[in-house]
Amino acid sequence: EDKVVQSPLSLVVHEGDTVTLNCSYEVTNFRSLLWYKQEKKAPTFLFMLTSSGIEKKSGRLSSILDKKELFSILNITATQTGDSAIYLCAPRNQGAQKLVFGQGTRLTINP
Amino acid sequence: EPEVTQTPSHQVTQMGQEVILRCVPISNHLYFYWYRQILGQKVEFLVSFYNNEISEKSEIFDDQFSVERPDGSNFTLKIRSTKLEDSAMYFCASSEVAGSWRDEQFFGPGTRLTVL
């Protein structure tokens, strides 16, 4: 059975801090891993990672994948209160369309 | 920017009633999905749909559930006889393609279903 574990489950930091969110996974025939940000309702897409060691960046957010150790990290630098959300990772198998979501990391940024 | 839309935003129903949740995927997308999230739990996959057929479904998606693309724009999820445990947020998603580097899924805002 596919398994996704995110850590920490909850994180509270001050505005301006840098955070690292972790996602470890066990899926058969891995194809890609996606990161989403979930605020009040729908998950919004952040990154899709398919290759090890290649950092993807979008503004203050970046992410990298390690297919050998089966994990991914999401970094957020110079955090802002608007970064407060639940961050979800979701790996996907070859030949499957479904995303298998982790339980998420609830990030709270205090001013 | 194109987005997935869902209606209604909140549906309250009595146990045993049928509900239909509606979604309008992004217009050039070919793959459509339903997920659900019970309060406080993970987002769970229900079903994927391509070329007017179910392409993948989870164990949750039993005979009480069905999906349909009744016209060129809508994608619906029907629950035939709702149970209390069907109460959840239901998300529709769509992707341009599947199995390639362009297959990220974009989610709608969700329909909160409450079964009384």
Coordinates of C-alpha atoms in Angstrom, one line a residue, chain B:
Chain B
E1 CA -6.6 32.6 -15.4
P2 CA -8.8 29.5 -16.1
E3 CA -10.0 27.6 -13.0
V4 CA -12.1 24.7 -12.0
T5 CA -15.5 25.7 -10.7
Q6 CA -17.9 23.7 -8.5
T7 CA -21.5 24.0 -7.5
P8 CA -23.0 24.2 -5.0
S9 CA -20.5 25.3 -2.4
H10 CA -22.5 23.7 0.3
Q11 CA -25.1 21.0 0.1
V12 CA -27.2 19.7 3.0
T13 CA -29.2 16.5 2.5
Q14 CA -31.0 13.9 4.5
M15 CA -29.6 10.4 4.8
G16 CA -30.8 8.2 2.0
Q17 CA -31.3 11.1 -0.5
E18 CA -29.5 11.3 -3.8
V19 CA -27.1 14.2 -4.4
I20 CA -25.4 15.5 -7.5
L21 CA -22.3 17.6 -7.2
R22 CA -21.3 19.6 -10.3
C23 CA -18.0 20.7 -11.6
V24 CA -16.8 22.6 -14.7
P25 CA -13.2 21.6 -15.4
I26 CA -10.7 23.9 -17.2
S27 CA -11.8 24.0 -20.8
N28 CA -8.8 22.4 -22.6
H29 CA -8.3 19.7 -19.9
L30 CA -9.0 16.1 -20.8
Y31 CA -8.7 14.3 -17.5
F32 CA -11.1 14.8 -14.6
Y33 CA -11.0 13.7 -11.0
W34 CA -13.0 13.6 -7.8
Y35 CA -11.4 13.6 -4.4
R36 CA -12.9 14.0 -1.0
Q37 CA -11.7 15.2 2.4
I38 CA -13.5 14.2 5.6
L39 CA -13.1 16.9 8.2
G40 CA -9.6 16.6 9.8
Q41 CA -8.5 13.8 7.5
K42 CA -6.4 13.4 4.4
V43 CA -7.6 14.2 0.9
E44 CA -8.6 10.9 -0.7
F45 CA -8.9 10.0 -4.3
L46 CA -12.3 8.7 -5.5
V47 CA -12.2 8.4 -9.3
S48 CA -10.6 9.6 -12.5
F49 CA -12.4 10.0 -15.8
Y50 CA -11.1 10.2 -19.4
N51 CA -12.7 9.9 -22.8
N52 CA -16.1 9.4 -21.2
E53 CA -15.0 6.4 -19.1
I54 CA -13.8 5.8 -15.6
S55 CA -10.0 5.2 -15.9
E56 CA -9.3 4.6 -12.3
K57 CA -11.3 4.4 -9.1
S58 CA -10.6 3.8 -5.4
E59 CA -12.3 1.3 -3.0
I60 CA -14.3 4.2 -1.7
F61 CA -16.0 4.6 -5.1
D62 CA -18.6 1.8 -4.7
D63 CA -21.9 1.3 -6.4
Q64 CA -23.4 4.3 -4.6
F65 CA -21.2 6.6 -6.6
S66 CA -21.3 7.4 -10.3
V67 CA -19.7 10.1 -12.5
E68 CA -20.9 11.5 -15.8
R69 CA -19.9 14.1 -18.3
P70 CA -23.4 15.0 -19.5
D71 CA -22.3 17.7 -21.9
G72 CA -19.1 19.3 -23.1
S73 CA -18.4 21.3 -20.0
N74 CA -19.9 19.7 -16.9
F75 CA -18.6 16.8 -14.9
T76 CA -20.8 15.4 -12.2
L77 CA -20.5 13.1 -9.2
K78 CA -23.8 11.4 -8.1
I79 CA -24.2 9.7 -4.7
R80 CA -27.3 7.6 -4.9
S81 CA -28.3 7.1 -1.3
T82 CA -26.2 9.2 1.0
K83 CA -25.0 8.0 4.3
L84 CA -23.8 10.0 7.3
E85 CA -20.2 9.0 6.5
D86 CA -20.5 10.7 3.1
S87 CA -20.3 14.0 4.8
A88 CA -17.1 15.6 3.5
M89 CA -15.6 18.2 1.3
Y90 CA -15.7 17.0 -2.3
F91 CA -13.1 18.4 -4.7
C92 CA -13.1 18.2 -8.5
A93 CA -9.8 18.4 -10.3
S94 CA -8.7 18.4 -13.9
S95 CA -5.5 18.0 -15.8
E96 CA -4.5 18.7 -19.4
V97 CA -3.0 15.3 -20.0
A98 CA -1.9 12.4 -17.9
G99 CA 1.3 10.5 -17.8
S100 CA 3.5 13.3 -19.0
W101 CA 5.3 16.3 -17.6
R102 CA 2.2 18.4 -18.1
D103 CA -0.1 16.4 -15.9
E104 CA -0.4 18.5 -12.8
Q105 CA -4.0 18.5 -11.4
F106 CA -5.8 21.7 -10.7
F107 CA -8.5 21.7 -8.0
G108 CA -11.8 23.4 -7.7
P109 CA -13.0 25.2 -4.5
G110 CA -14.9 22.1 -3.3
T111 CA -18.5 21.3 -2.3
R112 CA -19.1 20.7 1.4
L113 CA -21.7 17.9 1.7
T114 CA -23.4 17.5 5.0
V115 CA -25.6 14.5 5.4
L116 CA -28.1 14.7 8.3

